[in-house]
């Protein structure tokens, strides 16, 4: 069997566009889709090279599936290929979330829409618990890692410690632990090695590294300068338009920081986004944050795209361009937030890719990263408790317990844990139940 013919940029463009519309299922499902299409079916890249790129993306902050698409696009068609692959991975989701966010803020009080959201909220709580269990079952492999997870939970739940401080503290503990008890902080490879061959690939195990993917300090400096320059120009334009204290400039700065802290996926950074967007800036409420996560779960692309919802609601609420241009304000804020959230991911790939391509051996996860992943479990559990509190006691501690929401949440949890149901079917079913109950008058208005 011979390798497939070289792939043109146009053919690759069409595939990345298609991927942007079908990339449901979170990072696991998105990576599985890319493996099936690029490794098994099209044979654009060998499994070993695919896993090599994935291992690098796993140690980076940011959405690993989107970064993997960027990496493969860059490896095949230079920087333009990586940029196209990464942009098309998130662009359909941005358009969909802008539309859904508009429907939410403009028509969310309508009985039908309110009913669907009523059913989805407890399902989202179950989904976050499931995410904590799924990550914890892989990450907490020793007593010290369990202790770090517990400490992270107490730090954010009882002491309101900022998420960046928890990440830094966990990293320091991991570094110290690797010196004292290295076996306790050694993370097993979650993706394994190449299980079987699918025939020769365009980028095969023995394919020489293309010239554009070879590391040079000159190329490294140019990429870094361009990345920082783009960020600086965009930030400067926002500051020049409205000043440093303007909502758009503050969104850009806040989500730049968030982009550098997304170790462990979107669920891990959501508490940090909540602390900033809800508690500090007041761009949206806690209940709106839950609704946004529900909408993010139902669209393709990375779950971190929920930040587009945060931006839209913030832009709409703050009426950035006046009361007659609310949609424009929301769409502009969603676009700004998305740009500054994903820009670092492109820089990481274009900057570090040539270093990764200097060897095709599997990358090792460092002990600090292992400890950070353990801390993420505790942070996500805190997020689940926050959601449960607001869903089950919607009027606060002195209000009634919403037993209908509790039953929907339990049913969603059983579907996820016991029957391994997909996230989207669980959300759709819960939304349908909520709609039926609201129309039947079984829930509070």
mmCIF file of N, CA and C in Angstrom, residues 65-163:
data_model
loop_
_atom_site.group_PDB
_atom_site.id
_atom_site.type_symbol
_atom_site.label_atom_id
_atom_site.label_comp_id
_atom_site.label_asym_id
_atom_site.label_seq_id
_atom_site.Cartn_x
_atom_site.Cartn_y
_atom_site.Cartn_z
ATOM 1 N N UNK A 65 -7.790 20.014 21.714
ATOM 2 C CA UNK A 65 -8.271 19.567 20.408
ATOM 3 C C UNK A 65 -8.059 20.655 19.350
ATOM 4 N N UNK A 66 -8.365 21.890 19.702
ATOM 5 C CA UNK A 66 -8.146 22.992 18.761
ATOM 6 C C UNK A 66 -6.660 23.182 18.479
ATOM 7 N N UNK A 67 -5.838 23.028 19.490
ATOM 8 C CA UNK A 67 -4.400 23.156 19.298
ATOM 9 C C UNK A 67 -3.849 22.013 18.447
ATOM 10 N N UNK A 68 -4.416 20.819 18.601
ATOM 11 C CA UNK A 68 -3.985 19.692 17.780
ATOM 12 C C UNK A 68 -4.314 19.943 16.313
ATOM 13 N N UNK A 69 -5.506 20.466 16.032
ATOM 14 C CA UNK A 69 -5.859 20.799 14.654
ATOM 15 C C UNK A 69 -4.903 21.857 14.104
ATOM 16 N N UNK A 70 -4.581 22.853 14.925
ATOM 17 C CA UNK A 70 -3.640 23.888 14.502
ATOM 18 C C UNK A 70 -2.274 23.285 14.198
ATOM 19 N N UNK A 71 -1.824 22.388 15.047
ATOM 20 C CA UNK A 71 -0.506 21.755 14.889
ATOM 21 C C UNK A 71 -0.436 20.982 13.576
ATOM 22 N N UNK A 72 -1.446 20.150 13.322
ATOM 23 C CA UNK A 72 -1.421 19.324 12.110
ATOM 24 C C UNK A 72 -1.548 20.209 10.872
ATOM 25 N N UNK A 73 -2.417 21.221 10.931
ATOM 26 C CA UNK A 73 -2.525 22.146 9.813
ATOM 27 C C UNK A 73 -1.213 22.860 9.540
ATOM 28 N N UNK A 74 -0.505 23.256 10.606
ATOM 29 C CA UNK A 74 0.804 23.911 10.455
ATOM 30 C C UNK A 74 1.841 22.957 9.880
ATOM 31 N N UNK A 75 1.830 21.733 10.353
ATOM 32 C CA UNK A 75 2.814 20.764 9.875
ATOM 33 C C UNK A 75 2.633 20.477 8.380
ATOM 34 N N UNK A 76 1.386 20.518 7.921
ATOM 35 C CA UNK A 76 1.102 20.191 6.529
ATOM 36 C C UNK A 76 1.284 21.383 5.597
ATOM 37 N N UNK A 77 0.857 22.576 6.042
ATOM 38 C CA UNK A 77 0.825 23.731 5.136
ATOM 39 C C UNK A 77 1.361 25.003 5.778
ATOM 40 N N UNK A 78 2.369 24.871 6.596
ATOM 41 C CA UNK A 78 3.046 26.018 7.177
ATOM 42 C C UNK A 78 2.101 26.825 8.067
ATOM 43 N N UNK A 79 2.468 28.070 8.358
ATOM 44 C CA UNK A 79 1.697 28.883 9.304
ATOM 45 C C UNK A 79 0.273 29.111 8.820
ATOM 46 N N UNK A 80 0.086 29.351 7.514
ATOM 47 C CA UNK A 80 -1.276 29.609 7.030
ATOM 48 C C UNK A 80 -2.163 28.394 7.243
ATOM 49 N N UNK A 81 -1.598 27.188 7.101
ATOM 50 C CA UNK A 81 -2.373 25.981 7.334
ATOM 51 C C UNK A 81 -2.789 25.851 8.786
ATOM 52 N N UNK A 82 -1.872 26.169 9.716
ATOM 53 C CA UNK A 82 -2.210 26.099 11.125
ATOM 54 C C UNK A 82 -3.253 27.132 11.517
ATOM 55 N N UNK A 83 -3.107 28.337 11.000
ATOM 56 C CA UNK A 83 -4.066 29.401 11.328
ATOM 57 C C UNK A 83 -5.453 29.063 10.805
ATOM 58 N N UNK A 84 -5.519 28.576 9.570
ATOM 59 C CA UNK A 84 -6.815 28.209 8.987
ATOM 60 C C UNK A 84 -7.459 27.076 9.785
ATOM 61 N N UNK A 85 -6.676 26.050 10.108
ATOM 62 C CA UNK A 85 -7.224 24.913 10.858
ATOM 63 C C UNK A 85 -7.736 25.354 12.218
ATOM 64 N N UNK A 86 -6.961 26.181 12.927
ATOM 65 C CA UNK A 86 -7.376 26.618 14.250
ATOM 66 C C UNK A 86 -8.558 27.559 14.225
ATOM 67 N N UNK A 87 -8.580 28.488 13.266
ATOM 68 C CA UNK A 87 -9.685 29.446 13.183
ATOM 69 C C UNK A 87 -10.987 28.743 12.811
ATOM 70 N N UNK A 88 -10.926 27.852 11.832
ATOM 71 C CA UNK A 88 -12.152 27.168 11.407
ATOM 72 C C UNK A 88 -12.664 26.197 12.464
ATOM 73 N N UNK A 89 -11.794 25.801 13.384
ATOM 74 C CA UNK A 89 -12.231 24.924 14.467
ATOM 75 C C UNK A 89 -13.182 25.658 15.414
ATOM 76 N N UNK A 90 -13.023 26.992 15.532
ATOM 77 C CA UNK A 90 -13.835 27.742 16.499
ATOM 78 C C UNK A 90 -14.839 28.686 15.847
ATOM 79 N N UNK A 91 -14.649 29.033 14.577
ATOM 80 C CA UNK A 91 -15.502 30.044 13.961
ATOM 81 C C UNK A 91 -16.979 29.642 13.899
ATOM 82 N N UNK A 92 -17.321 28.414 13.468
ATOM 83 C CA UNK A 92 -18.742 28.044 13.470
ATOM 84 C C UNK A 92 -19.369 28.142 14.854
ATOM 85 N N UNK A 93 -18.587 27.732 15.879
ATOM 86 C CA UNK A 93 -19.102 27.805 17.244
ATOM 87 C C UNK A 93 -19.350 29.246 17.658
ATOM 88 N N UNK A 94 -18.468 30.166 17.256
ATOM 89 C CA UNK A 94 -18.659 31.580 17.589
ATOM 90 C C UNK A 94 -19.955 32.107 16.984
ATOM 91 N N UNK A 95 -20.189 31.817 15.699
ATOM 92 C CA UNK A 95 -21.414 32.289 15.052
ATOM 93 C C UNK A 95 -22.653 31.720 15.738
ATOM 94 N N UNK A 96 -22.607 30.421 16.064
ATOM 95 C CA UNK A 96 -23.759 29.788 16.698
ATOM 96 C C UNK A 96 -24.012 30.367 18.086
ATOM 97 N N UNK A 97 -22.935 30.588 18.852
ATOM 98 C CA UNK A 97 -23.118 31.096 20.204
ATOM 99 C C UNK A 97 -23.590 32.549 20.199
ATOM 100 N N UNK A 98 -23.161 33.347 19.235
ATOM 101 C CA UNK A 98 -23.677 34.708 19.130
ATOM 102 C C UNK A 98 -25.180 34.673 18.880
ATOM 103 N N UNK A 99 -25.607 33.790 17.975
ATOM 104 C CA UNK A 99 -27.041 33.673 17.692
ATOM 105 C C UNK A 99 -27.813 33.163 18.905
ATOM 106 N N UNK A 100 -27.295 32.112 19.562
ATOM 107 C CA UNK A 100 -27.981 31.559 20.729
ATOM 108 C C UNK A 100 -27.990 32.543 21.890
ATOM 109 N N UNK A 101 -26.894 33.286 22.052
ATOM 110 C CA UNK A 101 -26.837 34.273 23.131
ATOM 111 C C UNK A 101 -27.858 35.383 22.898
ATOM 112 N N UNK A 102 -28.021 35.786 21.640
ATOM 113 C CA UNK A 102 -29.019 36.805 21.322
ATOM 114 C C UNK A 102 -30.426 36.298 21.648
ATOM 115 N N UNK A 103 -30.717 35.070 21.257
ATOM 116 C CA UNK A 103 -32.028 34.493 21.582
ATOM 117 C C UNK A 103 -32.222 34.444 23.098
ATOM 118 N N UNK A 104 -31.143 34.105 23.795
ATOM 119 C CA UNK A 104 -31.222 33.972 25.254
ATOM 120 C C UNK A 104 -31.544 35.306 25.920
ATOM 121 N N UNK A 105 -30.799 36.367 25.575
ATOM 122 C CA UNK A 105 -31.008 37.643 26.269
ATOM 123 C C UNK A 105 -32.262 38.357 25.768
ATOM 124 N N UNK A 106 -32.649 38.125 24.517
ATOM 125 C CA UNK A 106 -33.807 38.817 23.961
ATOM 126 C C UNK A 106 -35.116 38.107 24.267
ATOM 127 N N UNK A 107 -35.083 36.771 24.319
ATOM 128 C CA UNK A 107 -36.322 36.006 24.467
ATOM 129 C C UNK A 107 -36.268 35.007 25.616
ATOM 130 N N UNK A 108 -35.255 35.113 26.473
ATOM 131 C CA UNK A 108 -35.082 34.124 27.536
ATOM 132 C C UNK A 108 -36.207 34.075 28.541
ATOM 133 N N UNK A 109 -36.979 35.155 28.655
ATOM 134 C CA UNK A 109 -38.094 35.167 29.612
ATOM 135 C C UNK A 109 -39.354 34.513 29.057
ATOM 136 N N UNK A 110 -39.365 34.175 27.785
ATOM 137 C CA UNK A 110 -40.528 33.504 27.216
ATOM 138 C C UNK A 110 -40.686 32.117 27.849
ATOM 139 N N UNK A 111 -41.920 31.669 28.085
ATOM 140 C CA UNK A 111 -42.128 30.397 28.781
ATOM 141 C C UNK A 111 -41.395 29.216 28.138
ATOM 142 N N UNK A 112 -41.428 29.127 26.822
ATOM 143 C CA UNK A 112 -40.799 27.987 26.161
ATOM 144 C C UNK A 112 -39.292 27.981 26.394
ATOM 145 N N UNK A 113 -38.648 29.136 26.196
ATOM 146 C CA UNK A 113 -37.198 29.215 26.385
ATOM 147 C C UNK A 113 -36.843 28.998 27.847
ATOM 148 N N UNK A 114 -37.615 29.625 28.754
ATOM 149 C CA UNK A 114 -37.349 29.467 30.182
ATOM 150 C C UNK A 114 -37.518 28.006 30.605
ATOM 151 N N UNK A 115 -38.494 27.318 30.032
ATOM 152 C CA UNK A 115 -38.702 25.916 30.367
ATOM 153 C C UNK A 115 -37.536 25.039 29.933
ATOM 154 N N UNK A 116 -37.045 25.260 28.734
ATOM 155 C CA UNK A 116 -35.897 24.481 28.254
ATOM 156 C C UNK A 116 -34.690 24.708 29.169
ATOM 157 N N UNK A 117 -34.429 25.959 29.529
ATOM 158 C CA UNK A 117 -33.290 26.264 30.404
ATOM 159 C C UNK A 117 -33.499 25.677 31.795
ATOM 160 N N UNK A 118 -34.737 25.647 32.250
ATOM 161 C CA UNK A 118 -35.027 25.054 33.567
ATOM 162 C C UNK A 118 -34.598 23.584 33.603
ATOM 163 N N UNK A 119 -34.873 22.853 32.532
ATOM 164 C CA UNK A 119 -34.483 21.447 32.501
ATOM 165 C C UNK A 119 -33.002 21.248 32.291
ATOM 166 N N UNK A 120 -32.361 22.163 31.578
ATOM 167 C CA UNK A 120 -30.942 22.000 31.252
ATOM 168 C C UNK A 120 -30.047 22.274 32.455
ATOM 169 N N UNK A 121 -30.418 23.223 33.306
ATOM 170 C CA UNK A 121 -29.534 23.621 34.408
ATOM 171 C C UNK A 121 -29.139 22.458 35.322
ATOM 172 N N UNK A 122 -30.079 21.644 35.827
ATOM 173 C CA UNK A 122 -29.635 20.516 36.660
ATOM 174 C C UNK A 122 -28.817 19.490 35.881
ATOM 175 N N UNK A 123 -29.086 19.372 34.575
ATOM 176 C CA UNK A 123 -28.275 18.462 33.764
ATOM 177 C C UNK A 123 -26.835 18.950 33.677
ATOM 178 N N UNK A 124 -26.662 20.270 33.562
ATOM 179 C CA UNK A 124 -25.311 20.828 33.525
ATOM 180 C C UNK A 124 -24.586 20.544 34.837
ATOM 181 N N UNK A 125 -25.289 20.643 35.954
ATOM 182 C CA UNK A 125 -24.673 20.314 37.236
ATOM 183 C C UNK A 125 -24.176 18.882 37.250
ATOM 184 N N UNK A 126 -24.988 17.954 36.761
ATOM 185 C CA UNK A 126 -24.567 16.557 36.690
ATOM 186 C C UNK A 126 -23.375 16.380 35.757
ATOM 187 N N UNK A 127 -23.354 17.138 34.671
ATOM 188 C CA UNK A 127 -22.258 17.050 33.708
ATOM 189 C C UNK A 127 -20.948 17.512 34.345
ATOM 190 N N UNK A 128 -20.985 18.564 35.138
ATOM 191 C CA UNK A 128 -19.771 19.054 35.790
ATOM 192 C C UNK A 128 -19.276 18.035 36.819
ATOM 193 N N UNK A 129 -20.189 17.417 37.573
ATOM 194 C CA UNK A 129 -19.791 16.347 38.498
ATOM 195 C C UNK A 129 -19.142 15.197 37.725
ATOM 196 N N UNK A 130 -19.743 14.853 36.608
ATOM 197 C CA UNK A 130 -19.195 13.777 35.772
ATOM 198 C C UNK A 130 -17.804 14.145 35.270
ATOM 199 N N UNK A 131 -17.600 15.407 34.910
ATOM 200 C CA UNK A 131 -16.283 15.843 34.456
ATOM 201 C C UNK A 131 -15.252 15.717 35.568
ATOM 202 N N UNK A 132 -15.636 16.084 36.808
ATOM 203 C CA UNK A 132 -14.719 15.947 37.935
ATOM 204 C C UNK A 132 -14.346 14.482 38.147
ATOM 205 N N UNK A 133 -15.329 13.599 38.064
ATOM 206 C CA UNK A 133 -15.050 12.177 38.245
ATOM 207 C C UNK A 133 -14.168 11.635 37.122
ATOM 208 N N UNK A 134 -14.452 12.055 35.896
ATOM 209 C CA UNK A 134 -13.695 11.546 34.749
ATOM 210 C C UNK A 134 -12.231 11.970 34.815
ATOM 211 N N UNK A 135 -11.990 13.234 35.143
ATOM 212 C CA UNK A 135 -10.607 13.703 35.257
ATOM 213 C C UNK A 135 -9.940 13.100 36.484
ATOM 214 N N UNK A 136 -10.677 13.032 37.602
ATOM 215 C CA UNK A 136 -10.108 12.491 38.832
ATOM 216 C C UNK A 136 -9.726 11.034 38.723
ATOM 217 N N UNK A 137 -10.518 10.246 37.995
ATOM 218 C CA UNK A 137 -10.207 8.824 37.861
ATOM 219 C C UNK A 137 -8.899 8.592 37.127
ATOM 220 N N UNK A 138 -8.486 9.565 36.296
ATOM 221 C CA UNK A 138 -7.211 9.442 35.582
ATOM 222 C C UNK A 138 -6.066 10.127 36.323
ATOM 223 N N UNK A 139 -6.388 11.210 37.026
ATOM 224 C CA UNK A 139 -5.322 12.051 37.583
ATOM 225 C C UNK A 139 -4.920 11.672 39.001
ATOM 226 N N UNK A 140 -5.853 11.224 39.823
ATOM 227 C CA UNK A 140 -5.567 10.983 41.238
ATOM 228 C C UNK A 140 -5.110 9.552 41.444
ATOM 229 N N UNK A 141 -3.824 9.322 41.224
ATOM 230 C CA UNK A 141 -3.264 7.973 41.254
ATOM 231 C C UNK A 141 -2.408 7.711 42.493
ATOM 232 N N UNK A 142 -2.347 8.677 43.405
ATOM 233 C CA UNK A 142 -1.563 8.473 44.616
ATOM 234 C C UNK A 142 -2.133 9.348 45.718
ATOM 235 N N UNK A 143 -1.770 9.033 46.974
ATOM 236 C CA UNK A 143 -2.285 9.787 48.117
ATOM 237 C C UNK A 143 -1.899 11.260 48.067
ATOM 238 N N UNK A 144 -0.669 11.622 47.705
ATOM 239 C CA UNK A 144 -0.341 13.055 47.625
ATOM 240 C C UNK A 144 -1.205 13.808 46.617
ATOM 241 N N UNK A 145 -1.544 13.170 45.498
ATOM 242 C CA UNK A 145 -2.383 13.837 44.501
ATOM 243 C C UNK A 145 -3.813 14.009 45.020
ATOM 244 N N UNK A 146 -4.305 13.020 45.766
ATOM 245 C CA UNK A 146 -5.612 13.181 46.415
ATOM 246 C C UNK A 146 -5.580 14.339 47.406
ATOM 247 N N UNK A 147 -4.479 14.453 48.138
ATOM 248 C CA UNK A 147 -4.350 15.527 49.122
ATOM 249 C C UNK A 147 -4.327 16.893 48.437
ATOM 250 N N UNK A 148 -3.653 16.992 47.298
ATOM 251 C CA UNK A 148 -3.608 18.257 46.569
ATOM 252 C C UNK A 148 -4.998 18.620 46.063
ATOM 253 N N UNK A 149 -5.745 17.626 45.562
ATOM 254 C CA UNK A 149 -7.111 17.883 45.089
ATOM 255 C C UNK A 149 -7.985 18.393 46.231
ATOM 256 N N UNK A 150 -7.865 17.750 47.408
ATOM 257 C CA UNK A 150 -8.658 18.184 48.565
ATOM 258 C C UNK A 150 -8.273 19.591 49.008
ATOM 259 N N UNK A 151 -6.960 19.864 49.010
ATOM 260 C CA UNK A 151 -6.502 21.195 49.420
ATOM 261 C C UNK A 151 -6.990 22.268 48.446
ATOM 262 N N UNK A 152 -6.981 21.964 47.154
ATOM 263 C CA UNK A 152 -7.464 22.922 46.152
ATOM 264 C C UNK A 152 -8.948 23.200 46.354
ATOM 265 N N UNK A 153 -9.715 22.147 46.656
ATOM 266 C CA UNK A 153 -11.149 22.335 46.905
ATOM 267 C C UNK A 153 -11.384 23.244 48.103
ATOM 268 N N UNK A 154 -10.695 22.982 49.207
ATOM 269 C CA UNK A 154 -10.865 23.804 50.400
ATOM 270 C C UNK A 154 -10.398 25.241 50.161
ATOM 271 N N UNK A 155 -9.327 25.391 49.383
ATOM 272 C CA UNK A 155 -8.784 26.729 49.133
ATOM 273 C C UNK A 155 -9.783 27.607 48.397
ATOM 274 N N UNK A 156 -10.443 27.058 47.390
ATOM 275 C CA UNK A 156 -11.361 27.878 46.600
ATOM 276 C C UNK A 156 -12.754 27.923 47.217
ATOM 277 N N UNK A 157 -13.147 26.851 47.929
ATOM 278 C CA UNK A 157 -14.491 26.794 48.509
ATOM 279 C C UNK A 157 -14.574 27.587 49.813
ATOM 280 N N UNK A 158 -13.621 27.356 50.711
ATOM 281 C CA UNK A 158 -13.696 27.962 52.038
ATOM 282 C C UNK A 158 -12.915 29.268 52.149
ATOM 283 N N UNK A 159 -11.820 29.380 51.407
ATOM 284 C CA UNK A 159 -10.941 30.536 51.557
ATOM 285 C C UNK A 159 -11.026 31.502 50.392
ATOM 286 N N UNK A 160 -11.748 31.129 49.331
ATOM 287 C CA UNK A 160 -11.902 31.986 48.150
ATOM 288 C C UNK A 160 -10.548 32.392 47.560
ATOM 289 N N UNK A 161 -9.626 31.437 47.531
ATOM 290 C CA UNK A 161 -8.298 31.685 46.963
ATOM 291 C C UNK A 161 -8.431 31.797 45.443
ATOM 292 N N UNK A 162 -7.816 32.788 44.799
ATOM 293 C CA UNK A 162 -7.917 32.907 43.336
ATOM 294 C C UNK A 162 -7.355 31.679 42.628
ATOM 295 N N UNK A 163 -7.970 31.351 41.496
ATOM 296 C CA UNK A 163 -7.549 30.169 40.755
ATOM 297 C C UNK A 163 -6.077 30.214 40.338
#
